[in-house]
């Protein structure tokens, strides 16, 4: 079994192939069709570059690169095992996926040469990042997106959230408690807090969309 070097509580297993670097998440097969469907109204007719923060296994990234051929999809992850997995999935699926960048979302990542070389971004995307990272990662995600996005560009966050002070579903409070037991800096974030972060950074709240398994997709737009 292979696990991310960051100690993420979700355990990835090596794909049963010739022993390449691919990592697999058990949630992929049931989650990716819904994510592609939810993203299509926002990204389907868009051109330009998308930067994904926290790509994890990279299998989702490869699927998105294939689903949205008008976009140049750039994955990134702080974990070298994840970056290697993204490259392996891109090769295995013949996906037009750029090499994964080494980005720590808690830093001033939008000011790095690697990100600036992409030009103003059409979108910044992050799935299942906010709840398994300290709050300063969410702050950095929003702040960096406000800098890196082109006018009208989108910040899209997907995953489990609290909905304006309310829990979504019966399982999310249990999940939140388990996360905080693993790491007191982790936990489900409230959409209201992210909306306030966006407003301060110049990102207007465009939509909250329900996803399967009591998840949500948040869309913020740069004015």
C-alpha positions as protocol buffer text, in pm:
chain_id: "A"
residue {
  index: 1
  type: UNK
  ca { x: 0 y: 0 z: 0 }
}
residue {
  index: 2
  type: UNK
  ca { x: 119 y: 351 z: -83 }
}
residue {
  index: 3
  type: UNK
  ca { x: 12 y: 655 z: 118 }
}
residue {
  index: 4
  type: UNK
  ca { x: 66 y: 1027 z: 56 }
}
residue {
  index: 5
  type: UNK
  ca { x: 370 y: 1165 z: 237 }
}
residue {
  index: 6
  type: UNK
  ca { x: 157 y: 1441 z: 391 }
}
residue {
  index: 7
  type: UNK
  ca { x: -20 y: 1192 z: 617 }
}
residue {
  index: 8
  type: UNK
  ca { x: -367 y: 1258 z: 473 }
}
residue {
  index: 9
  type: UNK
  ca { x: -615 y: 1029 z: 652 }
}
residue {
  index: 10
  type: UNK
  ca { x: -764 y: 908 z: 323 }
}
residue {
  index: 11
  type: UNK
  ca { x: -547 y: 612 z: 221 }
}
residue {
  index: 12
  type: UNK
  ca { x: -463 y: 573 z: -145 }
}
residue {
  index: 13
  type: UNK
  ca { x: -367 y: 236 z: -288 }
}
residue {
  index: 14
  type: UNK
  ca { x: -147 y: 165 z: -584 }
}
residue {
  index: 15
  type: UNK
  ca { x: -337 y: 82 z: -899 }
}
residue {
  index: 16
  type: UNK
  ca { x: -287 y: -284 z: -984 }
}
residue {
  index: 17
  type: UNK
  ca { x: -84 y: -232 z: -1298 }
}
residue {
  index: 18
  type: UNK
  ca { x: 279 y: -271 z: -1391 }
}
residue {
  index: 19
  type: UNK
  ca { x: 384 y: -93 z: -1073 }
}
residue {
  index: 20
  type: UNK
  ca { x: 383 y: 266 z: -1198 }
}
residue {
  index: 21
  type: UNK
  ca { x: 325 y: 573 z: -978 }
}
residue {
  index: 22
  type: UNK
  ca { x: -53 y: 584 z: -1011 }
}
residue {
  index: 23
  type: UNK
  ca { x: -250 y: 621 z: -687 }
}
residue {
  index: 24
  type: UNK
  ca { x: -621 y: 544 z: -672 }
}
residue {
  index: 25
  type: UNK
  ca { x: -902 y: 678 z: -457 }
}
residue {
  index: 26
  type: UNK
  ca { x: -1203 y: 455 z: -388 }
}
residue {
  index: 27
  type: UNK
  ca { x: -1432 y: 756 z: -436 }
}
residue {
  index: 28
  type: UNK
  ca { x: -1325 y: 824 z: -795 }
}
residue {
  index: 29
  type: UNK
  ca { x: -1569 y: 607 z: -995 }
}
residue {
  index: 30
  type: UNK
  ca { x: -1876 y: 730 z: -810 }
}
residue {
  index: 31
  type: UNK
  ca { x: -1770 y: 1095 z: -784 }
}
residue {
  index: 32
  type: UNK
  ca { x: -1620 y: 1195 z: -1117 }
}
residue {
  index: 33
  type: UNK
  ca { x: -1937 y: 1177 z: -1334 }
}
residue {
  index: 34
  type: UNK
  ca { x: -2121 y: 1410 z: -1096 }
}
residue {
  index: 35
  type: UNK
  ca { x: -1831 y: 1651 z: -1080 }
}
residue {
  index: 36
  type: UNK
  ca { x: -1797 y: 1668 z: -1457 }
}
residue {
  index: 37
  type: UNK
  ca { x: -2171 y: 1729 z: -1488 }
}
residue {
  index: 38
  type: UNK
  ca { x: -2162 y: 2004 z: -1224 }
}
residue {
  index: 39
  type: UNK
  ca { x: -1858 y: 2173 z: -1379 }
}
residue {
  index: 40
  type: UNK
  ca { x: -1982 y: 2159 z: -1738 }
}
residue {
  index: 41
  type: UNK
  ca { x: -2213 y: 2466 z: -1722 }
}
residue {
  index: 42
  type: UNK
  ca { x: -1924 y: 2671 z: -1585 }
}
residue {
  index: 43
  type: UNK
  ca { x: -1625 y: 2532 z: -1775 }
}
residue {
  index: 44
  type: UNK
  ca { x: -1776 y: 2366 z: -2082 }
}
residue {
  index: 45
  type: UNK
  ca { x: -1754 y: 2672 z: -2307 }
}
residue {
  index: 46
  type: UNK
  ca { x: -1449 y: 2827 z: -2140 }
}
residue {
  index: 47
  type: UNK
  ca { x: -1100 y: 2861 z: -2289 }
}
residue {
  index: 48
  type: UNK
  ca { x: -768 y: 2937 z: -2126 }
}
residue {
  index: 49
  type: UNK
  ca { x: -589 y: 2780 z: -1830 }
}
residue {
  index: 50
  type: UNK
  ca { x: -724 y: 2618 z: -1514 }
}
residue {
  index: 51
  type: UNK
  ca { x: -502 y: 2565 z: -1211 }
}
residue {
  index: 52
  type: UNK
  ca { x: -607 y: 2283 z: -979 }
}
residue {
  index: 53
  type: UNK
  ca { x: -486 y: 2317 z: -620 }
}
residue {
  index: 54
  type: UNK
  ca { x: -438 y: 1988 z: -434 }
}
residue {
  index: 55
  type: UNK
  ca { x: -485 y: 1741 z: -720 }
}
residue {
  index: 56
  type: UNK
  ca { x: -440 y: 1433 z: -500 }
}
residue {
  index: 57
  type: UNK
  ca { x: -409 y: 1118 z: -711 }
}
residue {
  index: 58
  type: UNK
  ca { x: -437 y: 1324 z: -1030 }
}
residue {
  index: 59
  type: UNK
  ca { x: -690 y: 1081 z: -1177 }
}
residue {
  index: 60
  type: UNK
  ca { x: -964 y: 1343 z: -1144 }
}
residue {
  index: 61
  type: UNK
  ca { x: -732 y: 1596 z: -1311 }
}
residue {
  index: 62
  type: UNK
  ca { x: -682 y: 1366 z: -1609 }
}
residue {
  index: 63
  type: UNK
  ca { x: -1058 y: 1315 z: -1636 }
}
residue {
  index: 64
  type: UNK
  ca { x: -1120 y: 1690 z: -1630 }
}
residue {
  index: 65
  type: UNK
  ca { x: -851 y: 1752 z: -1892 }
}
residue {
  index: 66
  type: UNK
  ca { x: -1029 y: 1505 z: -2119 }
}
residue {
  index: 67
  type: UNK
  ca { x: -1378 y: 1639 z: -2039 }
}
residue {
  index: 68
  type: UNK
  ca { x: -1288 y: 2004 z: -2108 }
}
residue {
  index: 69
  type: UNK
  ca { x: -1057 y: 2002 z: -2411 }
}
residue {
  index: 70
  type: UNK
  ca { x: -1087 y: 2378 z: -2457 }
}
residue {
  index: 71
  type: UNK
  ca { x: -900 y: 2432 z: -2132 }
}
residue {
  index: 72
  type: UNK
  ca { x: -534 y: 2376 z: -2046 }
}
residue {
  index: 73
  type: UNK
  ca { x: -561 y: 2190 z: -1713 }
}
residue {
  index: 74
  type: UNK
  ca { x: -268 y: 2241 z: -1476 }
}
residue {
  index: 75
  type: UNK
  ca { x: -272 y: 2020 z: -1164 }
}
residue {
  index: 76
  type: UNK
  ca { x: -68 y: 2101 z: -855 }
}
residue {
  index: 77
  type: UNK
  ca { x: 2 y: 1940 z: -522 }
}
residue {
  index: 78
  type: UNK
  ca { x: 240 y: 1986 z: -231 }
}
residue {
  index: 79
  type: UNK
  ca { x: 296 y: 1608 z: -214 }
}
residue {
  index: 80
  type: UNK
  ca { x: 557 y: 1467 z: -457 }
}
residue {
  index: 81
  type: UNK
  ca { x: 381 y: 1128 z: -460 }
}
residue {
  index: 82
  type: UNK
  ca { x: 65 y: 1299 z: -583 }
}
residue {
  index: 83
  type: UNK
  ca { x: 252 y: 1489 z: -854 }
}
residue {
  index: 84
  type: UNK
  ca { x: 406 y: 1166 z: -976 }
}
residue {
  index: 85
  type: UNK
  ca { x: 66 y: 997 z: -971 }
}
residue {
  index: 86
  type: UNK
  ca { x: -86 y: 1278 z: -1178 }
}
residue {
  index: 87
  type: UNK
  ca { x: 181 y: 1233 z: -1444 }
}
residue {
  index: 88
  type: UNK
  ca { x: 126 y: 857 z: -1445 }
}
residue {
  index: 89
  type: UNK
  ca { x: -252 y: 893 z: -1482 }
}
residue {
  index: 90
  type: UNK
  ca { x: -208 y: 1144 z: -1765 }
}
residue {
  index: 91
  type: UNK
  ca { x: 11 y: 894 z: -1949 }
}
residue {
  index: 92
  type: UNK
  ca { x: -219 y: 599 z: -1878 }
}
residue {
  index: 93
  type: UNK
  ca { x: -536 y: 781 z: -1988 }
}
residue {
  index: 94
  type: UNK
  ca { x: -367 y: 974 z: -2270 }
}
residue {
  index: 95
  type: UNK
  ca { x: -498 y: 1295 z: -2113 }
}
residue {
  index: 96
  type: UNK
  ca { x: -374 y: 1641 z: -2220 }
}
residue {
  index: 97
  type: UNK
  ca { x: -263 y: 1721 z: -1866 }
}
residue {
  index: 98
  type: UNK
  ca { x: 23 y: 1958 z: -1789 }
}
residue {
  index: 99
  type: UNK
  ca { x: 296 y: 1847 z: -1545 }
}
residue {
  index: 100
  type: UNK
  ca { x: 184 y: 1900 z: -1186 }
}
residue {
  index: 101
  type: UNK
  ca { x: 325 y: 2205 z: -1008 }
}
residue {
  index: 102
  type: UNK
  ca { x: 456 y: 2208 z: -652 }
}
residue {
  index: 103
  type: UNK
  ca { x: 223 y: 2459 z: -482 }
}
residue {
  index: 104
  type: UNK
  ca { x: 153 y: 2520 z: -115 }
}
residue {
  index: 105
  type: UNK
  ca { x: -179 y: 2705 z: -109 }
}
residue {
  index: 106
  type: UNK
  ca { x: -99 y: 2866 z: 227 }
}
residue {
  index: 107
  type: UNK
  ca { x: 182 y: 3065 z: 65 }
}
residue {
  index: 108
  type: UNK
  ca { x: 179 y: 3353 z: -187 }
}
residue {
  index: 109
  type: UNK
  ca { x: 153 y: 3096 z: -466 }
}
residue {
  index: 110
  type: UNK
  ca { x: -2 y: 3332 z: -720 }
}
residue {
  index: 111
  type: UNK
  ca { x: 317 y: 3537 z: -718 }
}
residue {
  index: 112
  type: UNK
  ca { x: 545 y: 3246 z: -808 }
}
residue {
  index: 113
  type: UNK
  ca { x: 705 y: 3243 z: -1156 }
}
residue {
  index: 114
  type: UNK
  ca { x: 547 y: 2905 z: -1238 }
}
residue {
  index: 115
  type: UNK
  ca { x: 195 y: 3039 z: -1184 }
}
residue {
  index: 116
  type: UNK
  ca { x: 259 y: 3376 z: -1342 }
}
residue {
  index: 117
  type: UNK
  ca { x: 389 y: 3199 z: -1652 }
}
residue {
  index: 118
  type: UNK
  ca { x: 41 y: 3057 z: -1704 }
}
residue {
  index: 119
  type: UNK
  ca { x: -95 y: 3408 z: -1752 }
}
residue {
  index: 120
  type: UNK
  ca { x: -426 y: 3525 z: -1607 }
}
residue {
  index: 121
  type: UNK
  ca { x: -618 y: 3208 z: -1522 }
}
residue {
  index: 122
  type: UNK
  ca { x: -967 y: 3130 z: -1643 }
}
residue {
  index: 123
  type: UNK
  ca { x: -1036 y: 2925 z: -1330 }
}
residue {
  index: 124
  type: UNK
  ca { x: -884 y: 2794 z: -1009 }
}
residue {
  index: 125
  type: UNK
  ca { x: -1027 y: 2462 z: -891 }
}
residue {
  index: 126
  type: UNK
  ca { x: -987 y: 2271 z: -565 }
}
residue {
  index: 127
  type: UNK
  ca { x: -1174 y: 1962 z: -453 }
}
residue {
  index: 128
  type: UNK
  ca { x: -1160 y: 1810 z: -105 }
}
residue {
  index: 129
  type: UNK
  ca { x: -889 y: 2048 z: 11 }
}
residue {
  index: 130
  type: UNK
  ca { x: -1041 y: 2294 z: 257 }
}
residue {
  index: 131
  type: UNK
  ca { x: -1145 y: 2042 z: 523 }
}
residue {
  index: 132
  type: UNK
  ca { x: -818 y: 1845 z: 531 }
}
residue {
  index: 133
  type: UNK
  ca { x: -590 y: 2146 z: 571 }
}
residue {
  index: 134
  type: UNK
  ca { x: -550 y: 2433 z: 819 }
}
residue {
  index: 135
  type: UNK
  ca { x: -770 y: 2737 z: 768 }
}
residue {
  index: 136
  type: UNK
  ca { x: -477 y: 2937 z: 630 }
}
residue {
  index: 137
  type: UNK
  ca { x: -483 y: 2707 z: 325 }
}
residue {
  index: 138
  type: UNK
  ca { x: -840 y: 2816 z: 248 }
}
residue {
  index: 139
  type: UNK
  ca { x: -739 y: 3177 z: 307 }
}
residue {
  index: 140
  type: UNK
  ca { x: -444 y: 3134 z: 73 }
}
residue {
  index: 141
  type: UNK
  ca { x: -659 y: 2966 z: -189 }
}
residue {
  index: 142
  type: UNK
  ca { x: -902 y: 3257 z: -199 }
}
residue {
  index: 143
  type: UNK
  ca { x: -636 y: 3525 z: -177 }
}
residue {
  index: 144
  type: UNK
  ca { x: -422 y: 3365 z: -447 }
}
residue {
  index: 145
  type: UNK
  ca { x: -716 y: 3312 z: -680 }
}
residue {
  index: 146
  type: UNK
  ca { x: -808 y: 3679 z: -653 }
}
residue {
  index: 147
  type: UNK
  ca { x: -457 y: 3760 z: -777 }
}
residue {
  index: 148
  type: UNK
  ca { x: -417 y: 3491 z: -1041 }
}
residue {
  index: 149
  type: UNK
  ca { x: -761 y: 3495 z: -1204 }
}
residue {
  index: 150
  type: UNK
  ca { x: -846 y: 3698 z: -1510 }
}
residue {
  index: 151
  type: UNK
  ca { x: -1142 y: 3933 z: -1492 }
}
residue {
  index: 152
  type: UNK
  ca { x: -1451 y: 3715 z: -1481 }
}
residue {
  index: 153
  type: UNK
  ca { x: -1241 y: 3411 z: -1385 }
}
residue {
  index: 154
  type: UNK
  ca { x: -1383 y: 3152 z: -1147 }
}
residue {
  index: 155
  type: UNK
  ca { x: -1271 y: 3002 z: -818 }
}
residue {
  index: 156
  type: UNK
  ca { x: -1447 y: 2666 z: -777 }
}
residue {
  index: 157
  type: UNK
  ca { x: -1431 y: 2474 z: -450 }
}
residue {
  index: 158
  type: UNK
  ca { x: -1590 y: 2130 z: -414 }
}
residue {
  index: 159
  type: UNK
  ca { x: -1629 y: 1904 z: -113 }
}
residue {
  index: 160
  type: UNK
  ca { x: -1812 y: 1885 z: 220 }
}
residue {
  index: 161
  type: UNK
  ca { x: -1901 y: 2218 z: 383 }
}
residue {
  index: 162
  type: UNK
  ca { x: -2128 y: 2352 z: 653 }
}
residue {
  index: 163
  type: UNK
  ca { x: -2412 y: 2545 z: 491 }
}
residue {
  index: 164
  type: UNK
  ca { x: -2443 y: 2885 z: 660 }
}
residue {
  index: 165
  type: UNK
  ca { x: -2422 y: 2745 z: 1010 }
}
residue {
  index: 166
  type: UNK
  ca { x: -2610 y: 2424 z: 939 }
}
residue {
  index: 167
  type: UNK
  ca { x: -2480 y: 2072 z: 895 }
}
residue {
  index: 168
  type: UNK
  ca { x: -2553 y: 1906 z: 562 }
}
residue {
  index: 169
  type: UNK
  ca { x: -2671 y: 1549 z: 615 }
}
residue {
  index: 170
  type: UNK
  ca { x: -2636 y: 1326 z: 917 }
}
residue {
  index: 171
  type: UNK
  ca { x: -2289 y: 1199 z: 834 }
}
residue {
  index: 172
  type: UNK
  ca { x: -2106 y: 1529 z: 799 }
}
residue {
  index: 173
  type: UNK
  ca { x: -2098 y: 1615 z: 1174 }
}
residue {
  index: 174
  type: UNK
  ca { x: -1947 y: 1272 z: 1243 }
}
residue {
  index: 175
  type: UNK
  ca { x: -1696 y: 1324 z: 963 }
}
residue {
  index: 176
  type: UNK
  ca { x: -1609 y: 1669 z: 1100 }
}
residue {
  index: 177
  type: UNK
  ca { x: -1549 y: 1528 z: 1449 }
}
residue {
  index: 178
  type: UNK
  ca { x: -1323 y: 1258 z: 1307 }
}
residue {
  index: 179
  type: UNK
  ca { x: -1122 y: 1512 z: 1109 }
}
residue {
  index: 180
  type: UNK
  ca { x: -1071 y: 1733 z: 1414 }
}
residue {
  index: 181
  type: UNK
  ca { x: -966 y: 1432 z: 1619 }
}
residue {
  index: 182
  type: UNK
  ca { x: -701 y: 1355 z: 1358 }
}
residue {
  index: 183
  type: UNK
  ca { x: -588 y: 1717 z: 1344 }
}
residue {
  index: 184
  type: UNK
  ca { x: -747 y: 2006 z: 1537 }
}
residue {
  index: 185
  type: UNK
  ca { x: -663 y: 2242 z: 1249 }
}
residue {
  index: 186
  type: UNK
  ca { x: -881 y: 2042 z: 1009 }
}
residue {
  index: 187
  type: UNK
  ca { x: -1259 y: 2030 z: 982 }
}
residue {
  index: 188
  type: UNK
  ca { x: -1554 y: 2123 z: 763 }
}
residue {
  index: 189
  type: UNK
  ca { x: -1557 y: 2492 z: 671 }
}
residue {
  index: 190
  type: UNK
  ca { x: -1868 y: 2706 z: 662 }
}
residue {
  index: 191
  type: UNK
  ca { x: -1977 y: 2849 z: 328 }
}
residue {
  index: 192
  type: UNK
  ca { x: -2050 y: 3182 z: 499 }
}
residue {
  index: 193
  type: UNK
  ca { x: -1686 y: 3216 z: 607 }
}
residue {
  index: 194
  type: UNK
  ca { x: -1562 y: 3144 z: 255 }
}
residue {
  index: 195
  type: UNK
  ca { x: -1809 y: 3392 z: 112 }
}
residue {
  index: 196
  type: UNK
  ca { x: -1668 y: 3658 z: 346 }
}
residue {
  index: 197
  type: UNK
  ca { x: -1312 y: 3571 z: 243 }
}
residue {
  index: 198
  type: UNK
  ca { x: -1413 y: 3611 z: -120 }
}
residue {
  index: 199
  type: UNK
  ca { x: -1578 y: 3947 z: -63 }
}
residue {
  index: 200
  type: UNK
  ca { x: -1267 y: 4081 z: 108 }
}
residue {
  index: 201
  type: UNK
  ca { x: -1050 y: 3958 z: -179 }
}
residue {
  index: 202
  type: UNK
  ca { x: -1274 y: 4091 z: -455 }
}
residue {
  index: 203
  type: UNK
  ca { x: -1442 y: 3763 z: -550 }
}
residue {
  index: 204
  type: UNK
  ca { x: -1820 y: 3771 z: -572 }
}
residue {
  index: 205
  type: UNK
  ca { x: -2020 y: 3466 z: -475 }
}
residue {
  index: 206
  type: UNK
  ca { x: -2183 y: 3322 z: -789 }
}
residue {
  index: 207
  type: UNK
  ca { x: -2339 y: 2991 z: -682 }
}
residue {
  index: 208
  type: UNK
  ca { x: -2369 y: 2710 z: -432 }
}
residue {
  index: 209
  type: UNK
  ca { x: -2456 y: 2383 z: -602 }
}
residue {
  index: 210
  type: UNK
  ca { x: -2546 y: 2052 z: -439 }
}
residue {
  index: 211
  type: UNK
  ca { x: -2330 y: 1750 z: -522 }
}
residue {
  index: 212
  type: UNK
  ca { x: -2381 y: 1383 z: -437 }
}
residue {
  index: 213
  type: UNK
  ca { x: -2293 y: 1251 z: -89 }
}
residue {
  index: 214
  type: UNK
  ca { x: -2391 y: 1579 z: 83 }
}
residue {
  index: 215
  type: UNK
  ca { x: -2113 y: 1772 z: -86 }
}
residue {
  index: 216
  type: UNK
  ca { x: -2133 y: 2121 z: -230 }
}
residue {
  index: 217
  type: UNK
  ca { x: -1968 y: 2313 z: -512 }
}
residue {
  index: 218
  type: UNK
  ca { x: -1897 y: 2680 z: -443 }
}
residue {
  index: 219
  type: UNK
  ca { x: -1836 y: 2918 z: -734 }
}
residue {
  index: 220
  type: UNK
  ca { x: -1681 y: 3260 z: -683 }
}
residue {
  index: 221
  type: UNK
  ca { x: -1611 y: 3505 z: -965 }
}
residue {
  index: 222
  type: UNK
  ca { x: -1350 y: 3777 z: -994 }
}
residue {
  index: 223
  type: UNK
  ca { x: -1508 y: 4110 z: -1082 }
}
